[in-house]
CSV table of C-alpha atoms in Angstrom, one decimal:
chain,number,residue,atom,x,y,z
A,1,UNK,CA,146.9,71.1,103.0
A,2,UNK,CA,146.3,69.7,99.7
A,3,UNK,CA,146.1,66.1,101.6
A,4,UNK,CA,142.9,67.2,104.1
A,5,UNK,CA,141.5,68.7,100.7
A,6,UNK,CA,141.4,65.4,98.7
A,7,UNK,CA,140.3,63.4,101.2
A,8,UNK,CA,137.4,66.2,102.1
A,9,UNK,CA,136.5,65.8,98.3
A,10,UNK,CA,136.7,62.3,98.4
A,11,UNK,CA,139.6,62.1,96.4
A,12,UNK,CA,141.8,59.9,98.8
A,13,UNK,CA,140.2,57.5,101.6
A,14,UNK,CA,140.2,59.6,104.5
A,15,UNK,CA,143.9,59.1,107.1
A,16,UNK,CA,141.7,56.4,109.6
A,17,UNK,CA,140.0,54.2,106.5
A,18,UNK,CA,141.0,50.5,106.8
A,19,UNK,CA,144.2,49.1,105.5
A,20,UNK,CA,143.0,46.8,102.3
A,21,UNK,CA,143.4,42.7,103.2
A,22,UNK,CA,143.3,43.9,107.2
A,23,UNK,CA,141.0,41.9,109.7
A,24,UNK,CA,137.8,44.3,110.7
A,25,UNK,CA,135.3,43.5,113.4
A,26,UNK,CA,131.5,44.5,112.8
A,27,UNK,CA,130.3,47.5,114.0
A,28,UNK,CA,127.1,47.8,116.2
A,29,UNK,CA,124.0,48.5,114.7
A,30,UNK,CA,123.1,52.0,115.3
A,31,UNK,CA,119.9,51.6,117.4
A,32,UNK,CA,116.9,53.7,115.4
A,33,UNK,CA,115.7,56.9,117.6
A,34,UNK,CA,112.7,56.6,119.4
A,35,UNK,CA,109.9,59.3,118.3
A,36,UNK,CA,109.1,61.7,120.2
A,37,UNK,CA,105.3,61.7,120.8
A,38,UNK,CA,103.0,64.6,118.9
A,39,UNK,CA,102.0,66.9,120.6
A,40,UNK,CA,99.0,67.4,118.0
A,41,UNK,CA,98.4,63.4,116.8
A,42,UNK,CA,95.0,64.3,115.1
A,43,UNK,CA,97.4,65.7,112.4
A,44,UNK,CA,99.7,62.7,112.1
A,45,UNK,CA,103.2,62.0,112.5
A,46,UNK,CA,104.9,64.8,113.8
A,47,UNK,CA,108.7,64.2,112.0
A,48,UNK,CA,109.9,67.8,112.8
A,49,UNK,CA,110.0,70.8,115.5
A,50,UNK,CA,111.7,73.3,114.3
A,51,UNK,CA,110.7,75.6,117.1
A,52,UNK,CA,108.5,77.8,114.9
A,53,UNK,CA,106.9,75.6,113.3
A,54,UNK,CA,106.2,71.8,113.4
A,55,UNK,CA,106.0,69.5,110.3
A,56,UNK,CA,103.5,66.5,110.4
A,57,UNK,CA,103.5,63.8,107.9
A,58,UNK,CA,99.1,63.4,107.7
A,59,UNK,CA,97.0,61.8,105.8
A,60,UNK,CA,93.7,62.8,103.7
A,61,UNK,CA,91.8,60.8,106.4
A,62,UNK,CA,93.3,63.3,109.2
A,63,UNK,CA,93.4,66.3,107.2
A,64,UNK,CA,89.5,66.1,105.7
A,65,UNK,CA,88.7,66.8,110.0
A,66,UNK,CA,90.5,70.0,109.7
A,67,UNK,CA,88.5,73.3,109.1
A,68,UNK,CA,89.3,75.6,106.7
A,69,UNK,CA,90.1,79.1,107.7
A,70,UNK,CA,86.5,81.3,107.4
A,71,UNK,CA,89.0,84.2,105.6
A,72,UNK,CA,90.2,81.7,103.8
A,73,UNK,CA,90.0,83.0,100.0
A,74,UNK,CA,87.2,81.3,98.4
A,75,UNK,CA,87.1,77.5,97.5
A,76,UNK,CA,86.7,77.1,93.7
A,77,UNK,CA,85.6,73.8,93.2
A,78,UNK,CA,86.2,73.6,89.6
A,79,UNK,CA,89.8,74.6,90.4
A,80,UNK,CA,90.2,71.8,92.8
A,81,UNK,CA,88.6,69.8,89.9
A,82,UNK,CA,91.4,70.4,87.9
A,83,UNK,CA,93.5,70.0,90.0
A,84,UNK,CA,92.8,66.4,91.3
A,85,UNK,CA,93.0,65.7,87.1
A,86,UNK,CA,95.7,66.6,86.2
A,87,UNK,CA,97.4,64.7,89.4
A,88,UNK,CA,95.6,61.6,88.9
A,89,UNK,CA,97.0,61.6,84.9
A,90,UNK,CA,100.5,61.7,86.3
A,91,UNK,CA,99.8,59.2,88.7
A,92,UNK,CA,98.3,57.1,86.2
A,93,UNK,CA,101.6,57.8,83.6
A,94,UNK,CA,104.0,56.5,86.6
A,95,UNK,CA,105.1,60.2,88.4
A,96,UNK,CA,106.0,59.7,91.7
A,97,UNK,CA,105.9,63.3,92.9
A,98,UNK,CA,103.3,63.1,94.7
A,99,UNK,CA,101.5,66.4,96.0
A,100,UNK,CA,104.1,69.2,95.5
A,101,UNK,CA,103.8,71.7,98.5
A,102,UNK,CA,102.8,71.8,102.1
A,103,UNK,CA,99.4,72.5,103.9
A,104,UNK,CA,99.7,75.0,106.2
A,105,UNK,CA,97.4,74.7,109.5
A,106,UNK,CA,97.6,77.1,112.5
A,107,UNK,CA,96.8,75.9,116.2
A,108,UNK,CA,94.8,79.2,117.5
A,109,UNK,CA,95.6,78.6,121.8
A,110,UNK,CA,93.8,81.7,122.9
A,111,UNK,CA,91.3,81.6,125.2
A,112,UNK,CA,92.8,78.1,126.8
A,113,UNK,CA,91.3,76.4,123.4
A,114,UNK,CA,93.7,74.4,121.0
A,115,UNK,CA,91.7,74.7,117.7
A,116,UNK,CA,93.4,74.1,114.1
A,117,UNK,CA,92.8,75.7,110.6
A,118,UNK,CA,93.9,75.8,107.2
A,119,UNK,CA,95.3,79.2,106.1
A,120,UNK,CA,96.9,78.1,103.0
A,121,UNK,CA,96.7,74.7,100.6
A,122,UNK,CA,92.8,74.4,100.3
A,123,UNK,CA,92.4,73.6,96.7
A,124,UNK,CA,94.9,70.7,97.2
A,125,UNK,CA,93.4,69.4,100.3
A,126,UNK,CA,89.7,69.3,97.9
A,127,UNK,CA,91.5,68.1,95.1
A,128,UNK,CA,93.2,64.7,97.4
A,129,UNK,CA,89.7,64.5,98.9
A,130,UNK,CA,88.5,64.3,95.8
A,131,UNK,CA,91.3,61.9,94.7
A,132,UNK,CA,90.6,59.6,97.6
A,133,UNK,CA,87.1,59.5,97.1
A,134,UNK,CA,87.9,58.0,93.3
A,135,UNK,CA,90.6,55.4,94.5
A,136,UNK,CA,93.5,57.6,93.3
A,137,UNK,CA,95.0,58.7,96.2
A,138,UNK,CA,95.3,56.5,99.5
A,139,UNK,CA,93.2,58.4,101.6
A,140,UNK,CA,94.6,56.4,105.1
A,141,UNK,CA,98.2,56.6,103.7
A,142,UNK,CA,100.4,60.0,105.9
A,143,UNK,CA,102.3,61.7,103.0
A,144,UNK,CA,100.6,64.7,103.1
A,145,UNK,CA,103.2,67.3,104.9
A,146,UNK,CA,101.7,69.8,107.0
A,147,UNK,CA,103.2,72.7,108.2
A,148,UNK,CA,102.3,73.7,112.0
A,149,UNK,CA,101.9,77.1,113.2
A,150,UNK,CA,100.9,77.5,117.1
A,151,UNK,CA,99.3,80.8,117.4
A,152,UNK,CA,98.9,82.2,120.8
A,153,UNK,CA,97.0,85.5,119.9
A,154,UNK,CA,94.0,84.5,118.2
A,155,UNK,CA,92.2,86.0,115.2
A,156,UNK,CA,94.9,89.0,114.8
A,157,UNK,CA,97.8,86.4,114.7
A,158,UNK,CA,96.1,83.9,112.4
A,159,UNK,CA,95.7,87.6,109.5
A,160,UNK,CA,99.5,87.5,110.2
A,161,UNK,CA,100.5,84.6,108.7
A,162,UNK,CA,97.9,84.6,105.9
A,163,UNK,CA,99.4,87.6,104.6
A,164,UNK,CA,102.8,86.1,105.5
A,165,UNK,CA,102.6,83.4,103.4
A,166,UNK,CA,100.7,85.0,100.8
A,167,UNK,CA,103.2,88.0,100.3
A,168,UNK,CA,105.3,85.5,97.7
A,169,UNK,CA,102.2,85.1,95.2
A,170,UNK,CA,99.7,87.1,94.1
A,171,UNK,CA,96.5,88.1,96.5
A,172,UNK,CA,93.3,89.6,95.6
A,173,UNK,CA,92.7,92.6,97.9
A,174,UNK,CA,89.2,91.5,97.7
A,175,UNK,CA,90.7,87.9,99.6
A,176,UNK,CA,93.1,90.2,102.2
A,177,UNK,CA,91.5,90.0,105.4
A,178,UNK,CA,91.8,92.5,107.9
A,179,UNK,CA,90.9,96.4,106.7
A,180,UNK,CA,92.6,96.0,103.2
A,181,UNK,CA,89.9,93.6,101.8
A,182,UNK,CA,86.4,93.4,101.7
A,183,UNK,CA,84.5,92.6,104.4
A,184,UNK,CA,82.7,89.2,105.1
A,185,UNK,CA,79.2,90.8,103.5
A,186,UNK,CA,80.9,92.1,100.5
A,187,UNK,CA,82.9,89.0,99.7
A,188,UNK,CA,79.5,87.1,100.2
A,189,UNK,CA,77.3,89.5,97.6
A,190,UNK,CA,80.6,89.4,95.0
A,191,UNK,CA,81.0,85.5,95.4
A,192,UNK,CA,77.2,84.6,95.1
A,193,UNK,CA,76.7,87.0,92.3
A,194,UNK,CA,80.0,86.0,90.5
A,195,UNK,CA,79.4,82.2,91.0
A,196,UNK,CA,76.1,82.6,89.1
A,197,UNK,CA,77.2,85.1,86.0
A,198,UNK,CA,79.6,81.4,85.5
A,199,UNK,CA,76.4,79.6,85.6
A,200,UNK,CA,75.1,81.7,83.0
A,201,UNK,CA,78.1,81.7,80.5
A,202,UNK,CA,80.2,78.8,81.9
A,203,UNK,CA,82.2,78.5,79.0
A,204,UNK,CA,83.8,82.2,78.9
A,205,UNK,CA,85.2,81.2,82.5
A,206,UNK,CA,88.5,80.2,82.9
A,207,UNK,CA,90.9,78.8,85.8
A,208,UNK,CA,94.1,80.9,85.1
A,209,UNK,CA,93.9,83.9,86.5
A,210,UNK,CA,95.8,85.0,83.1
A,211,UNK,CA,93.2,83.8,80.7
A,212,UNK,CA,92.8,85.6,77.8
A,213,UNK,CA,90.4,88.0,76.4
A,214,UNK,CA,87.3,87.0,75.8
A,215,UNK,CA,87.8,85.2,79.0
A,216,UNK,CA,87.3,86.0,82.6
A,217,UNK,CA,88.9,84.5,85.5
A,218,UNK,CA,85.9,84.2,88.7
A,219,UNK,CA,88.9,85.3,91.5
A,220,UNK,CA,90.1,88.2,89.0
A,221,UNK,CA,86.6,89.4,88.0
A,222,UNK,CA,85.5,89.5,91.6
A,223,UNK,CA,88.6,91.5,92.6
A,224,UNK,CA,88.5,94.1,89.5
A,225,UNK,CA,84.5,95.1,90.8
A,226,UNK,CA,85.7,95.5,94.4
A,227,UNK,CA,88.8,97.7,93.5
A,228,UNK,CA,86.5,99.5,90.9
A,229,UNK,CA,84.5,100.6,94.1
A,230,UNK,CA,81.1,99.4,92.0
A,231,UNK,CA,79.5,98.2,95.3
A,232,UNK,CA,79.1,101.5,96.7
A,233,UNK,CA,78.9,103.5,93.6
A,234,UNK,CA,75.7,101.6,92.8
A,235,UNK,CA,74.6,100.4,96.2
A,236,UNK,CA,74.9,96.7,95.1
A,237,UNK,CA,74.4,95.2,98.6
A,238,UNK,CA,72.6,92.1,97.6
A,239,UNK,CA,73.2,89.6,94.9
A,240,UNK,CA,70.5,90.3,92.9
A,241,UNK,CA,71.1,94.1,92.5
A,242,UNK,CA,75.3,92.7,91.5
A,243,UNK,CA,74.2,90.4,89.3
A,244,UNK,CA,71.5,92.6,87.2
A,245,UNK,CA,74.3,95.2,86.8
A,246,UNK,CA,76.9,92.7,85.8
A,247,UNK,CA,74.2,92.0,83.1
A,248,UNK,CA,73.1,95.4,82.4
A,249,UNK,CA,76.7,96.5,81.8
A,250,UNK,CA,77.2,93.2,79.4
A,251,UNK,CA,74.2,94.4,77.2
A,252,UNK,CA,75.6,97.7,76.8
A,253,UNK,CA,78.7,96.4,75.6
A,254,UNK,CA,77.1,93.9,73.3
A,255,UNK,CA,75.6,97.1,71.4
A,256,UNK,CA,78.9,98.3,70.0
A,257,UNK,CA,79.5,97.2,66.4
A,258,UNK,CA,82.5,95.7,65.3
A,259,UNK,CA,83.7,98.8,63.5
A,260,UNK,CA,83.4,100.5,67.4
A,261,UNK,CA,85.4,97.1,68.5
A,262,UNK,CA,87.7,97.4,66.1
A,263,UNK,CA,88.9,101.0,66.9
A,264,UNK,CA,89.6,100.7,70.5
A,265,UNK,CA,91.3,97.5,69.8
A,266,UNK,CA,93.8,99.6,67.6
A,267,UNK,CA,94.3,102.7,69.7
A,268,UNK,CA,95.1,99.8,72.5
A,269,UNK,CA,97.7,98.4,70.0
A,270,UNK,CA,96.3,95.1,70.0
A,271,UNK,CA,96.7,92.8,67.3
A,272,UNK,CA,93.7,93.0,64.7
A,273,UNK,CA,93.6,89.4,63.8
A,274,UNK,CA,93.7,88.0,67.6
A,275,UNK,CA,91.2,90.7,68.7
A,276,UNK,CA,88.7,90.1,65.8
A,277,UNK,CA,89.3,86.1,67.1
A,278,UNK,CA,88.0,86.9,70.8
A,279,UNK,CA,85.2,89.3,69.7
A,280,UNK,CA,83.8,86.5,67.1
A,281,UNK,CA,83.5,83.9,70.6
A,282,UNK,CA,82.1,87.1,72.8
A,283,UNK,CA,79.4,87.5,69.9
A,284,UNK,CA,78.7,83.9,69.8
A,285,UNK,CA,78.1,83.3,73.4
A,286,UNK,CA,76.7,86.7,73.9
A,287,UNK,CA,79.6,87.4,77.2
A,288,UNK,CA,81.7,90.9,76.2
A,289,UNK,CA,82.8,91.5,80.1
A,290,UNK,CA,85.9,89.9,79.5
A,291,UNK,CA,86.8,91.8,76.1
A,292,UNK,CA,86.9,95.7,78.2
A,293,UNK,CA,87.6,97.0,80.9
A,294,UNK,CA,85.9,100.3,80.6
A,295,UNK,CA,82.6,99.4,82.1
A,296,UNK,CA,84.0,98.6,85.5
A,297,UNK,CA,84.1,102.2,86.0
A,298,UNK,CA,80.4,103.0,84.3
């Protein structure tokens, strides 16, 4: 009735609430609930099992023990870098968010072993590493959550819930394990050869994966020569056979005069004034990989 309603919506004190100037006795303190004892206390506090998962409360001490998944996409640094940054500026400005997210770890128990991973959250884990080892972050402090995954089938199992948890967001297929994405030896030869063409022109690298022209992103340039099927086209099994094509294919771009430029820019649609922009910083730092596409497919 309208009655049970109001005092639902807190509209009316509920039908057993204390008559006003009445005589009340204390109640009993509700005695706290004991913990139950973690089943994995390397990882912290275990303060949840939810049956498919447990949640630890862990701390950059605990979690800096933990390996990191060999499939694992690869570690940028300079992204963890930023990272670690821009946290320590909020920090610093009085945010009390904290990290945002969870680390996810899986607990592989085949073979009678009980080893533990991290499949997703590796640039956060550098960047409060790297936090901690400045003084920013309290690296003894648990309020780190971790989310728990116990895996009884091994390797197979462990592809699962990579993919799982990476089906929200965007993956390269160059970083999808299993028969999707590159093998171990081609993500080593793309990596190395990438990681050094940055060394070369660090300042037409970006972060963002949505960086614009005449930018390149390291994760998006690596995954746009594995899709383009370059490797095998050209045999580039190595590094240094990656790398001189990378730069071959850059000097045959830099040839094309700006009257060339400025035709495909306008049968792409793209604005004149922007484009002429980007192609004035590729011609001053000699890096025109990130202006076309075209030369993927050379």
């Amino acid at each position: 009735d309208r009655r049970d309603l109001a005092q639902r919506w807190g509209l009316l004190p509920p039908a057993d609430a204390p008559v006003a100037g009445a005589a009340t006795l204390p109640e009993e303190p509700t005695p706290a609930p004991t913990p139950a004892p973690s089943l994995f206390p390397e990882l912290g506090m275990e303060v949840a099992d939810l049956g498919f998962k447990r949640v630890y409360l862990t701390s950059v001490e605990q979690l800096v023990k933990v390996p990191v998944w060999r499939k694992q996409r690869i570690l940028r640094p300079e992204r963890a870098m930023q990272i670690a940054k821009a946290k320590a500026r909020e920090l610093s400005s009085g945010s009390t968010t904290g990290m945002p997210g969870v680390i996810t770890v899986y607990s592989d128990a085949s073979a009678g072993s009980r080893s533990l991973g991290i499949v997703d959250g590796q640039h956060r884990v550098a960047a409060l590493i790297l936090m901690a080892d400045q003084g920013t972050w309290d690296r003894r402090a648990k309020n780190v959550l971790v989310d728990l995954y116990e895996l009884p089938s091994g390797e197979h199992a462990v592809v699962q819930l990579f993919k799982e948890i990476n089906s929200a967001e965007p993956v390269k297929l160059v970083d999808m394990p299993g028969e999707d994405g590159a093998d171990d030896a081609e993500r080593e030869v793309l990596s190395e050869a990438v990681d050094e063409l940055q060394s070369l022109y660090p300042d037409m690298f970006k972060t963002s994966q949505r960086c614009r022209i005449p930018h390149v992103n390291a994760d998006v340039l690596r995954d746009d020569i594995y899709q383009s099927d370059a490797l095998r086209r050209h045999g580039l099994r190595t590094r240094k056979k990656l790398l001189a094509w990378l730069r071959q294919s850059n000097a045959m771009l830099a040839e094309r005069d700006e009257a060339t430029w400025m035709e495909l820019a306008e049968r792409a649609g793209k604005n004149r004034d922007t484009f002429a922009a980007a192609l004035a910083k590729a011609t001053k730092h000699g890096f025109f990989l990130g202006m076309d596409r075209t030369w993927l497919m050379s």
